[in-house]
Short mmCIF file of C-alpha atoms in Angstrom, two decimals:
data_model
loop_
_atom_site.label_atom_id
_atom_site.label_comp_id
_atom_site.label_asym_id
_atom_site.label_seq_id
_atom_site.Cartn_x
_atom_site.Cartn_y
_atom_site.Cartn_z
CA UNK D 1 142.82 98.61 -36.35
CA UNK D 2 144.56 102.49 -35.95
CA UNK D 3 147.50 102.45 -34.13
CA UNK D 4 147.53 105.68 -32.19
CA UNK D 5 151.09 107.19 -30.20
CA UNK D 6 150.36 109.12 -27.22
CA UNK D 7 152.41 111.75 -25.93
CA UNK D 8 150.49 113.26 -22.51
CA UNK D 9 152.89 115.48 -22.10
CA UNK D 10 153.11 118.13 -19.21
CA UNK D 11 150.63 119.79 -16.55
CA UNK D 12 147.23 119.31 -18.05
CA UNK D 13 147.97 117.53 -20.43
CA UNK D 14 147.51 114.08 -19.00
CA UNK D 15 144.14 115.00 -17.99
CA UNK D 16 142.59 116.45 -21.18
CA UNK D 17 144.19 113.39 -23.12
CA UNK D 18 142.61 110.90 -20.60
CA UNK D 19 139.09 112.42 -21.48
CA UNK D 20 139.87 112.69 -25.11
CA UNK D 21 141.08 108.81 -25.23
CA UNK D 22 137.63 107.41 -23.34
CA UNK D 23 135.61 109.80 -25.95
CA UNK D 24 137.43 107.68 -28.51
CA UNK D 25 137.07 104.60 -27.04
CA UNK D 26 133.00 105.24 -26.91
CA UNK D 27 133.45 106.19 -30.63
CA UNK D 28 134.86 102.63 -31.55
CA UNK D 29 132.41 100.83 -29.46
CA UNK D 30 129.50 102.44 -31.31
CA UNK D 31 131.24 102.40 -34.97
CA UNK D 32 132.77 98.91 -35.00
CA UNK D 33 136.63 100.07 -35.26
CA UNK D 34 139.28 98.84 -32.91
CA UNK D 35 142.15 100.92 -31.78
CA UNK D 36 145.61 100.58 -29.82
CA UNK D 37 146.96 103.43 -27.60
CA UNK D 38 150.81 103.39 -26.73
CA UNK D 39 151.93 105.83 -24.04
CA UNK D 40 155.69 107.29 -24.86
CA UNK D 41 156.80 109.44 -21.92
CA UNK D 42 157.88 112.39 -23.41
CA UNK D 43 158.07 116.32 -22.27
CA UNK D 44 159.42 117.91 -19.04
CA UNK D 45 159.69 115.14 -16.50
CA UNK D 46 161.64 113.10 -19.74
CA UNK D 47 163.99 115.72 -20.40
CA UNK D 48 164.95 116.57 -16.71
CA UNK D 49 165.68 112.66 -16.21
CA UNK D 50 167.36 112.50 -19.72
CA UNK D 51 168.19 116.09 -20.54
CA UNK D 52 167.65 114.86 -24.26
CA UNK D 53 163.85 116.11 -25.64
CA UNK D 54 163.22 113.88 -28.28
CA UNK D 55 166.19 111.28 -29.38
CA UNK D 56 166.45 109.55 -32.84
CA UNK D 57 165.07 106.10 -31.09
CA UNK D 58 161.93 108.16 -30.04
CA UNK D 59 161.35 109.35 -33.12
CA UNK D 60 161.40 105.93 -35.20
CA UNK D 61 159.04 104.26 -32.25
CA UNK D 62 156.61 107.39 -32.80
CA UNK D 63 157.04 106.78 -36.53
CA UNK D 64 155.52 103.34 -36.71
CA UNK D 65 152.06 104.78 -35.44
CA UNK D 66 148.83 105.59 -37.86
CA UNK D 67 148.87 109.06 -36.01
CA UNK D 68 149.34 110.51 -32.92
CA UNK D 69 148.03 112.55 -30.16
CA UNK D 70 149.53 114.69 -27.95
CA UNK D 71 147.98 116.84 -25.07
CA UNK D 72 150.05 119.66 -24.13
CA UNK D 73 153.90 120.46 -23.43
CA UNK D 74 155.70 123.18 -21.40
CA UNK D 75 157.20 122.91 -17.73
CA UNK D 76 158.58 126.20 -15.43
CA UNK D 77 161.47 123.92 -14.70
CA UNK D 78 162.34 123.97 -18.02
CA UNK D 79 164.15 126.75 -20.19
CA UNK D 80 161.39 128.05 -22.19
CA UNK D 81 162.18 127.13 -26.23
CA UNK D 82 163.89 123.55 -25.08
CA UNK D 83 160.64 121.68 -25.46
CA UNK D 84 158.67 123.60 -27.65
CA UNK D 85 161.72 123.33 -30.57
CA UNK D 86 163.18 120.29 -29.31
CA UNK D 87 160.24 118.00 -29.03
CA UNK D 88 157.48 119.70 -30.91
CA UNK D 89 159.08 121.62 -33.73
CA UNK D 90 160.98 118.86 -34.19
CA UNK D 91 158.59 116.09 -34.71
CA UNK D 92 156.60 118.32 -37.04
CA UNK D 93 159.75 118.56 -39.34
CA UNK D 94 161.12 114.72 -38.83
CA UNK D 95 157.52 113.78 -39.83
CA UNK D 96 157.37 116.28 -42.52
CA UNK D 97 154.23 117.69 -41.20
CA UNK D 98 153.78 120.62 -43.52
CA UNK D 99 150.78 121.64 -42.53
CA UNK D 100 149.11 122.82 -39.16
CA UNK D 101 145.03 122.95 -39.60
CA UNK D 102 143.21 125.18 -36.82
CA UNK D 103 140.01 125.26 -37.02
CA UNK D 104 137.94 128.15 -35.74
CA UNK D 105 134.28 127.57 -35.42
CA UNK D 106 131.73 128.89 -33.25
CA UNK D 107 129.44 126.20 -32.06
CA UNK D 108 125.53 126.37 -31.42
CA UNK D 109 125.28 127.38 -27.42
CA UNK D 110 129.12 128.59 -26.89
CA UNK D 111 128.93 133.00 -26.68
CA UNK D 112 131.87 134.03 -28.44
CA UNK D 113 133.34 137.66 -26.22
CA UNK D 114 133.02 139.55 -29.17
CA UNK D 115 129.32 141.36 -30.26
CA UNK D 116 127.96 140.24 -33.37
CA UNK D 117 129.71 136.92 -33.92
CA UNK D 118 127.14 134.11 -34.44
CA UNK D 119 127.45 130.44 -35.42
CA UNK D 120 126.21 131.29 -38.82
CA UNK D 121 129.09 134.14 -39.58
CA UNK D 122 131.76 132.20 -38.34
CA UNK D 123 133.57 128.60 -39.29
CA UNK D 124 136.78 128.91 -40.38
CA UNK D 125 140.09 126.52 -41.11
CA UNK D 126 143.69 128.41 -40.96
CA UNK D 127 146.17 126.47 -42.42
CA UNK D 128 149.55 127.21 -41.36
CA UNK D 129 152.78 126.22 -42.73
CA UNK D 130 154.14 124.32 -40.08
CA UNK D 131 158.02 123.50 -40.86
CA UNK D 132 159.86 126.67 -41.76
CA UNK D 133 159.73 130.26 -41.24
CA UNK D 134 161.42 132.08 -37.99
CA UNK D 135 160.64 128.10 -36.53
CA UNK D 136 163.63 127.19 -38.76
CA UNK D 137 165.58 129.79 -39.42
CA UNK D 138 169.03 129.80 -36.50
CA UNK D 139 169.66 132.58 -35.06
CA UNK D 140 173.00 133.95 -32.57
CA UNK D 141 173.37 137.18 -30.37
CA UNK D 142 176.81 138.77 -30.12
CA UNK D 143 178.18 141.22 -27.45
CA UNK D 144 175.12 139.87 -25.15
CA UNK D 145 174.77 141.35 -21.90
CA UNK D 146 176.46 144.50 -22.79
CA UNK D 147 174.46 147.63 -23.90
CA UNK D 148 175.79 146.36 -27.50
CA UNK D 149 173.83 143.38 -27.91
CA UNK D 150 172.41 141.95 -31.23
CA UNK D 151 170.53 139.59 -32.33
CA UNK D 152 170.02 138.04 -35.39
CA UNK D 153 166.70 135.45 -35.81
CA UNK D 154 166.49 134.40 -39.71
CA UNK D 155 163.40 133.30 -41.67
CA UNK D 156 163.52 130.56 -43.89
CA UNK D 157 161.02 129.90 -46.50
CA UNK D 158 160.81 127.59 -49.82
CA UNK D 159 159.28 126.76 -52.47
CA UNK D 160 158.27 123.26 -51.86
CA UNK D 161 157.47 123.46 -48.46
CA UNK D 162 155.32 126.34 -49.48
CA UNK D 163 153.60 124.64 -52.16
CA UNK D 164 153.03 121.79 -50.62
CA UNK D 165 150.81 123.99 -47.72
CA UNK D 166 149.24 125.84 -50.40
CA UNK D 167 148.11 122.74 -52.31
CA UNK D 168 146.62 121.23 -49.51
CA UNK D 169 144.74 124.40 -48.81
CA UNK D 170 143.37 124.90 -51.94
CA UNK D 171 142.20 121.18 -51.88
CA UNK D 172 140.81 121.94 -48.39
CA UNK D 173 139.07 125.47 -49.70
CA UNK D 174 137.41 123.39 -53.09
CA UNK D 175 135.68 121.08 -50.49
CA UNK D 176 134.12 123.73 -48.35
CA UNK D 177 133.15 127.16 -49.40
CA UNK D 178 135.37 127.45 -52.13
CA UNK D 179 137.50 130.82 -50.73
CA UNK D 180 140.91 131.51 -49.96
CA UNK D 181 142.23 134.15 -48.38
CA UNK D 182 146.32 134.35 -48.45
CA UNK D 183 147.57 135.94 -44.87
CA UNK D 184 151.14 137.49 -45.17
CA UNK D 185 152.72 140.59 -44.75
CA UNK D 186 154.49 141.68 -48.34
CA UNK D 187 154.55 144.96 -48.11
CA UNK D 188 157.45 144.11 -45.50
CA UNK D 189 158.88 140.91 -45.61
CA UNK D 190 158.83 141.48 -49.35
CA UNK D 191 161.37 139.02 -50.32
CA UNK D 192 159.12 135.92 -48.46
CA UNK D 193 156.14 137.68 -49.48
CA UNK D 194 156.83 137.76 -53.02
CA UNK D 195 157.15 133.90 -53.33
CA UNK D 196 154.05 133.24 -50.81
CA UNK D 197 152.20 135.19 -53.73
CA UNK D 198 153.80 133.37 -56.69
CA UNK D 199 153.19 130.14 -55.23
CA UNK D 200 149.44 130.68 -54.37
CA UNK D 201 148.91 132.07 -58.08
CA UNK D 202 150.39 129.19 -59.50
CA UNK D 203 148.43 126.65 -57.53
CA UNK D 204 145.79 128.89 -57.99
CA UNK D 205 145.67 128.20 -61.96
CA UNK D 206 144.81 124.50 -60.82
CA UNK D 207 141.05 125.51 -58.96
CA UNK D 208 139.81 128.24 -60.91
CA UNK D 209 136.37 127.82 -58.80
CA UNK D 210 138.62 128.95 -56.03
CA UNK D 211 137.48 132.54 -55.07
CA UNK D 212 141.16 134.10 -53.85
CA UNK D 213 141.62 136.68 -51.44
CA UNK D 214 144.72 138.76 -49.55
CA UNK D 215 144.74 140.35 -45.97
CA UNK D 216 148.03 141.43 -44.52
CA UNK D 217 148.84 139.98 -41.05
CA UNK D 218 147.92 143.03 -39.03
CA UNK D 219 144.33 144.46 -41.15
CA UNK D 220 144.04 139.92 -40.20
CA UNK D 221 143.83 140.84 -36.74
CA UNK D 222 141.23 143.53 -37.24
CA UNK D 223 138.64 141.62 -39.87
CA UNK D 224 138.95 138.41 -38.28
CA UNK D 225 136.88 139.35 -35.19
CA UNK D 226 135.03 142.09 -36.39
CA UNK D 227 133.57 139.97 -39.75
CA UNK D 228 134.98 136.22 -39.77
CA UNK D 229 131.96 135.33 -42.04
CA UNK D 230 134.32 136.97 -44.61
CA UNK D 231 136.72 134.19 -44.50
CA UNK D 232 136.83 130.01 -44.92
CA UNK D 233 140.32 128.98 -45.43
CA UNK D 234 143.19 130.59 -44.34
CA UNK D 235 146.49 130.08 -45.91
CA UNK D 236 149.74 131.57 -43.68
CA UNK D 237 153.37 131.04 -43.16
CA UNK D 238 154.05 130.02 -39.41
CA UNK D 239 154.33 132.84 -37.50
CA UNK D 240 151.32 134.90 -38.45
CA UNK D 241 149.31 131.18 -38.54
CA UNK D 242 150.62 131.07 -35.00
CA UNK D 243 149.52 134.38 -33.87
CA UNK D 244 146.16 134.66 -35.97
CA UNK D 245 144.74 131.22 -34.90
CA UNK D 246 145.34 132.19 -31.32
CA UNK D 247 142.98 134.96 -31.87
CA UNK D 248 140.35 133.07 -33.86
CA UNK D 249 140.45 130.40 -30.79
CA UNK D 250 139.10 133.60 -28.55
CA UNK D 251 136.57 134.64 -31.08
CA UNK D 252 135.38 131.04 -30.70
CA UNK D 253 135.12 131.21 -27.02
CA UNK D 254 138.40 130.40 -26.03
CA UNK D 255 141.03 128.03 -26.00
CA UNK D 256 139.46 125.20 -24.48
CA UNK D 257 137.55 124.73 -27.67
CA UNK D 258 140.47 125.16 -29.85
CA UNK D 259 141.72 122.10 -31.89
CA UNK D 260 144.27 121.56 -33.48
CA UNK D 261 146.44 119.23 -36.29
CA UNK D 262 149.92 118.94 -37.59
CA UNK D 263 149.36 117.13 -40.74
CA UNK D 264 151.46 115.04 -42.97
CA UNK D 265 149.29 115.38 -46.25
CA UNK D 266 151.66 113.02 -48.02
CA UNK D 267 150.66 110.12 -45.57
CA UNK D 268 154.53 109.19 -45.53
CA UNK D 269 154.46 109.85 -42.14
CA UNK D 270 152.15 110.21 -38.57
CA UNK D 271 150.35 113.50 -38.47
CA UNK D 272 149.86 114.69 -34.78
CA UNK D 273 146.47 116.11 -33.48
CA UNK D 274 146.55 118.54 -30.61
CA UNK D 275 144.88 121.09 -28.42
CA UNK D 276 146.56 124.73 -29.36
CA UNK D 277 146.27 125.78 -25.44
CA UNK D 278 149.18 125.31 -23.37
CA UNK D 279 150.40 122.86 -20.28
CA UNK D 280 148.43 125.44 -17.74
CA UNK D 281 150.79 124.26 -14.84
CA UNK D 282 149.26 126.58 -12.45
CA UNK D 283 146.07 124.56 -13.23
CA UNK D 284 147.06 121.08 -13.26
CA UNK D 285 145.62 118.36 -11.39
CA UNK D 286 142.58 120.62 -10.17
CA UNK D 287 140.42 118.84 -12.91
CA UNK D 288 140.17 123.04 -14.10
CA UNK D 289 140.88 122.09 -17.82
CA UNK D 290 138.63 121.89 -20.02
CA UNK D 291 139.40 118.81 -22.34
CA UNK D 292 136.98 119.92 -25.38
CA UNK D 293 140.45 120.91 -27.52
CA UNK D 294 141.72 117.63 -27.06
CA UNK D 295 138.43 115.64 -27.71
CA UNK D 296 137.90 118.19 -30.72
CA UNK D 297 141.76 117.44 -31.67
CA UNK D 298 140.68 113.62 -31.36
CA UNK D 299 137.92 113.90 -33.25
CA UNK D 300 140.35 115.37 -36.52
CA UNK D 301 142.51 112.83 -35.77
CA UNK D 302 139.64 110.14 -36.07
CA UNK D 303 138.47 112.07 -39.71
CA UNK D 304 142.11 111.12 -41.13
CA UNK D 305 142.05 108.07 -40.37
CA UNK D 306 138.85 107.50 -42.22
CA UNK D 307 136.30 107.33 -39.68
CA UNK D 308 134.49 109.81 -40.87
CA UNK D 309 131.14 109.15 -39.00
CA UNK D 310 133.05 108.71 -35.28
CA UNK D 311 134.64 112.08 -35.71
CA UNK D 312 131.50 114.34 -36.48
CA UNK D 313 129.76 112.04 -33.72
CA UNK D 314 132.08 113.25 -31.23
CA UNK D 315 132.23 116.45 -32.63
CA UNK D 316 128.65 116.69 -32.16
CA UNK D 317 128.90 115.26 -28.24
CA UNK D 318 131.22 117.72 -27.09
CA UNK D 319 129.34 120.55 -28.57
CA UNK D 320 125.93 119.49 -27.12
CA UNK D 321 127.81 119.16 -23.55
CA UNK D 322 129.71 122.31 -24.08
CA UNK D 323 125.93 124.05 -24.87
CA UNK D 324 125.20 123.20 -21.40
CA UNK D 325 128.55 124.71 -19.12
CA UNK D 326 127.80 127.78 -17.80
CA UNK D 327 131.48 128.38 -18.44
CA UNK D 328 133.87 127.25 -20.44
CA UNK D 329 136.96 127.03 -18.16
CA UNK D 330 138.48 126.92 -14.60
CA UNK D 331 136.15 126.12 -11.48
CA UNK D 332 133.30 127.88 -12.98
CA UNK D 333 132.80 125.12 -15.63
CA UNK D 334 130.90 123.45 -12.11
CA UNK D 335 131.93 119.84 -13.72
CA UNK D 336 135.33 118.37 -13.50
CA UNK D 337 137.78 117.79 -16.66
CA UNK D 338 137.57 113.69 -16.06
CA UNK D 339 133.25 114.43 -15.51
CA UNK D 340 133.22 116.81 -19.10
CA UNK D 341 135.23 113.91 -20.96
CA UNK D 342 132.55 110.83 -19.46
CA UNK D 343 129.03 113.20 -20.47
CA UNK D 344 130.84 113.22 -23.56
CA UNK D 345 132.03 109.52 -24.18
CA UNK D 346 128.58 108.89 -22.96
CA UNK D 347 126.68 111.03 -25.51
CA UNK D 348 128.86 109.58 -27.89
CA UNK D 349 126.54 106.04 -28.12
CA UNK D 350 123.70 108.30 -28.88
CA UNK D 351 124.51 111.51 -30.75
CA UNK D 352 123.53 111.95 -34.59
CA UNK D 353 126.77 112.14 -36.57
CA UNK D 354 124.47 113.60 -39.56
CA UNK D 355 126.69 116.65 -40.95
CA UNK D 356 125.39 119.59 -42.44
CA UNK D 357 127.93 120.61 -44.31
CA UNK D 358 130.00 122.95 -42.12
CA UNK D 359 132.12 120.23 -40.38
CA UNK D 360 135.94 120.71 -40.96
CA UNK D 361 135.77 116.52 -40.45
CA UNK D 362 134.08 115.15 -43.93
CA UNK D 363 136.82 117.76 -45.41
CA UNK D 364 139.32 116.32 -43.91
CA UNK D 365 138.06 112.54 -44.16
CA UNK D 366 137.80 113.51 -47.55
CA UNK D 367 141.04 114.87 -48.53
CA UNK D 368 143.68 112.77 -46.12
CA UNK D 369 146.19 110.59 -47.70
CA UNK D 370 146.28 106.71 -47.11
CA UNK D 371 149.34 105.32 -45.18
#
């Protein structure tokens, strides 16, 4: 039995987590697991009743799930940082989830926008640091609203929060392709940099089949779409993994494809799988989203908790339904977001999870921690 939290969250987020929850509810049927799915009303509509984001309580009820899923937060009517660091940010730090996985994959019959990428040159896993950085560091403005205003926004990075992303991605890089490429930017944040590099050498020592690799954040931006083929993991701190993995979800075809995973790899707490696209308010309740994220984000969430099979089946479902859109967002998809998630809870029963070998899923299955 997996005991799944579900945070729906704001504008289309209901919707793209209703498809992604009867996708995993055709998975069980077929591979003989049960599951539990408790709804905790969290995100805009919460905080305007409560004006509190997340509260202690909410965070020990969230605590007692196997994992959770969550399908998208941000509201207009809501200053923008309040949710994003006070519900988000902070469940990925009270649930010490130290890593963020985005995976960035071109699937058979999806046309990525840019010339020359293929399927076969591009499947790719950035692994963020997902606790610290400019998401940690305070920050204050003095003499604001005067032509002498300054702000100050620190950076905070450390040693074992670094490590214990660069572990994991090493693990995560043995079990694939056996490359990893570190993204920073040392020439300038030298001080950050400088540790980023000592830590990945010393962890480094400990996978000597490793091939290692260094791109700064900016020459990221430019190789990344013009040759992805030249990378499989991706090791960042959490603002580049923030920016970069945005652009990798448009060299995929978008973000409506783009999973994603904040990971406890220490199992001493819920990890929390999510699309990386936003609430899309201006979209919601049109049936306009595409819910492939969230069933992708599902999927991830189905390879840590061991069901390894389920999770490249409904990998495989979306990506054969996805083959046949004649676009991948908005009206012209020609199918509603409920209609996309029932083909694919359908094809479910009958897909072939076989993997070939490129699925970010057996990795994962592979390499997550027990609770």
């Amino acid at each position: 039995m997996h005991d799944l939290g579900v945070i729906e969250g704001d504008g289309i987020g209901p919707e793209v987590t209703a498809a992604a929850l009867e996708v995993v509810s055709a998975a069980a049927e077929r591979f003989g697991f049960e599951f539990t799915a408790t709804h905790h009303d969290l995100g805009a509509d919460h905080y305007l009743e409560t004006g509190v984001a997340l509260s202690a309580g909410d965070v020990e009820r969230l605590r007692t799930h196997d994992a959770l899923l969550l399908g998208a937060v941000g509201d207009p009517r809501v200053p923008p940082g309040v949710l994003e660091r006070g519900l988000i940010v902070a469940l990925r730090v009270a649930f010490r989830q130290s890593v963020n996985l985005r995976p960035a994959r071109l699937y058979p019959g999806v046309t990525s926008p840019v010339a020359g990428v293929t399927p076969e040159n591009c499947d790719l896993v950035i692994v963020r640091e997902n606790t610290e950085g400019l998401y940690a560091g305070g920050g204050s403005t003095v003499h604001g609203g005067t032509p002498n205003a300054t702000a100050v926004q620190t950076s905070v990075t450390t040693a074992a929060a670094t490590r214990e992303c660069v572990e994991f991605a090493f693990r995560l890089a043995a079990a694939r392709r056996k490359r990893l490429t570190l993204c920073h930017k040392t020439n300038i944040l030298v001080e950050a940099g400088r540790l980023w590099e000592r830590v990945v050498e010393e962890v480094g020592a400990d996978y000597p089949d490793v091939e290692r690799d260094y791109v700064h954040a900016d020459a990221m931006c430019l190789h990344l779409p013009l040759n992805p083929g030249r990378f499989d993991v991706v090791v960042t701190d959490n603002l580049f993994g923030d920016i970069v993995s945005d652009l990798a979800a448009t060299v995929i075809g978008g973000l409506g494809v783009a999973a994603g995973s904040n990971f406890n790899p220490r199992g001493t707490a819920p990890s929390m799988f999510e699309p990386i696209h936003g609430s899309a308010p201006d979209i919601a309740g049109r049936g306009w989203a595409n819910p492939a994220a969230a069933i992708f984000s599902a999927a991830l969430c189905l390879a840590s908790l061991g069901e390894r099979s389920a999770a490249l089946a409904c990998e495989a479902a979306t990506v054969s339904v996805l083959a046949e859109l004649p676009a991948l967002a908005g009206s012209d998809m020609g199918v509603s977001t409920a209609e996309i998630g029932r083909r694919v809870a359908e094809r479910v029963a009958t897909t072939s999870p076989d993997d070939e070998g490129r699925s970010l899923m057996s990795a994962l299955a592979a390499l997550a921690p027990v609770r």
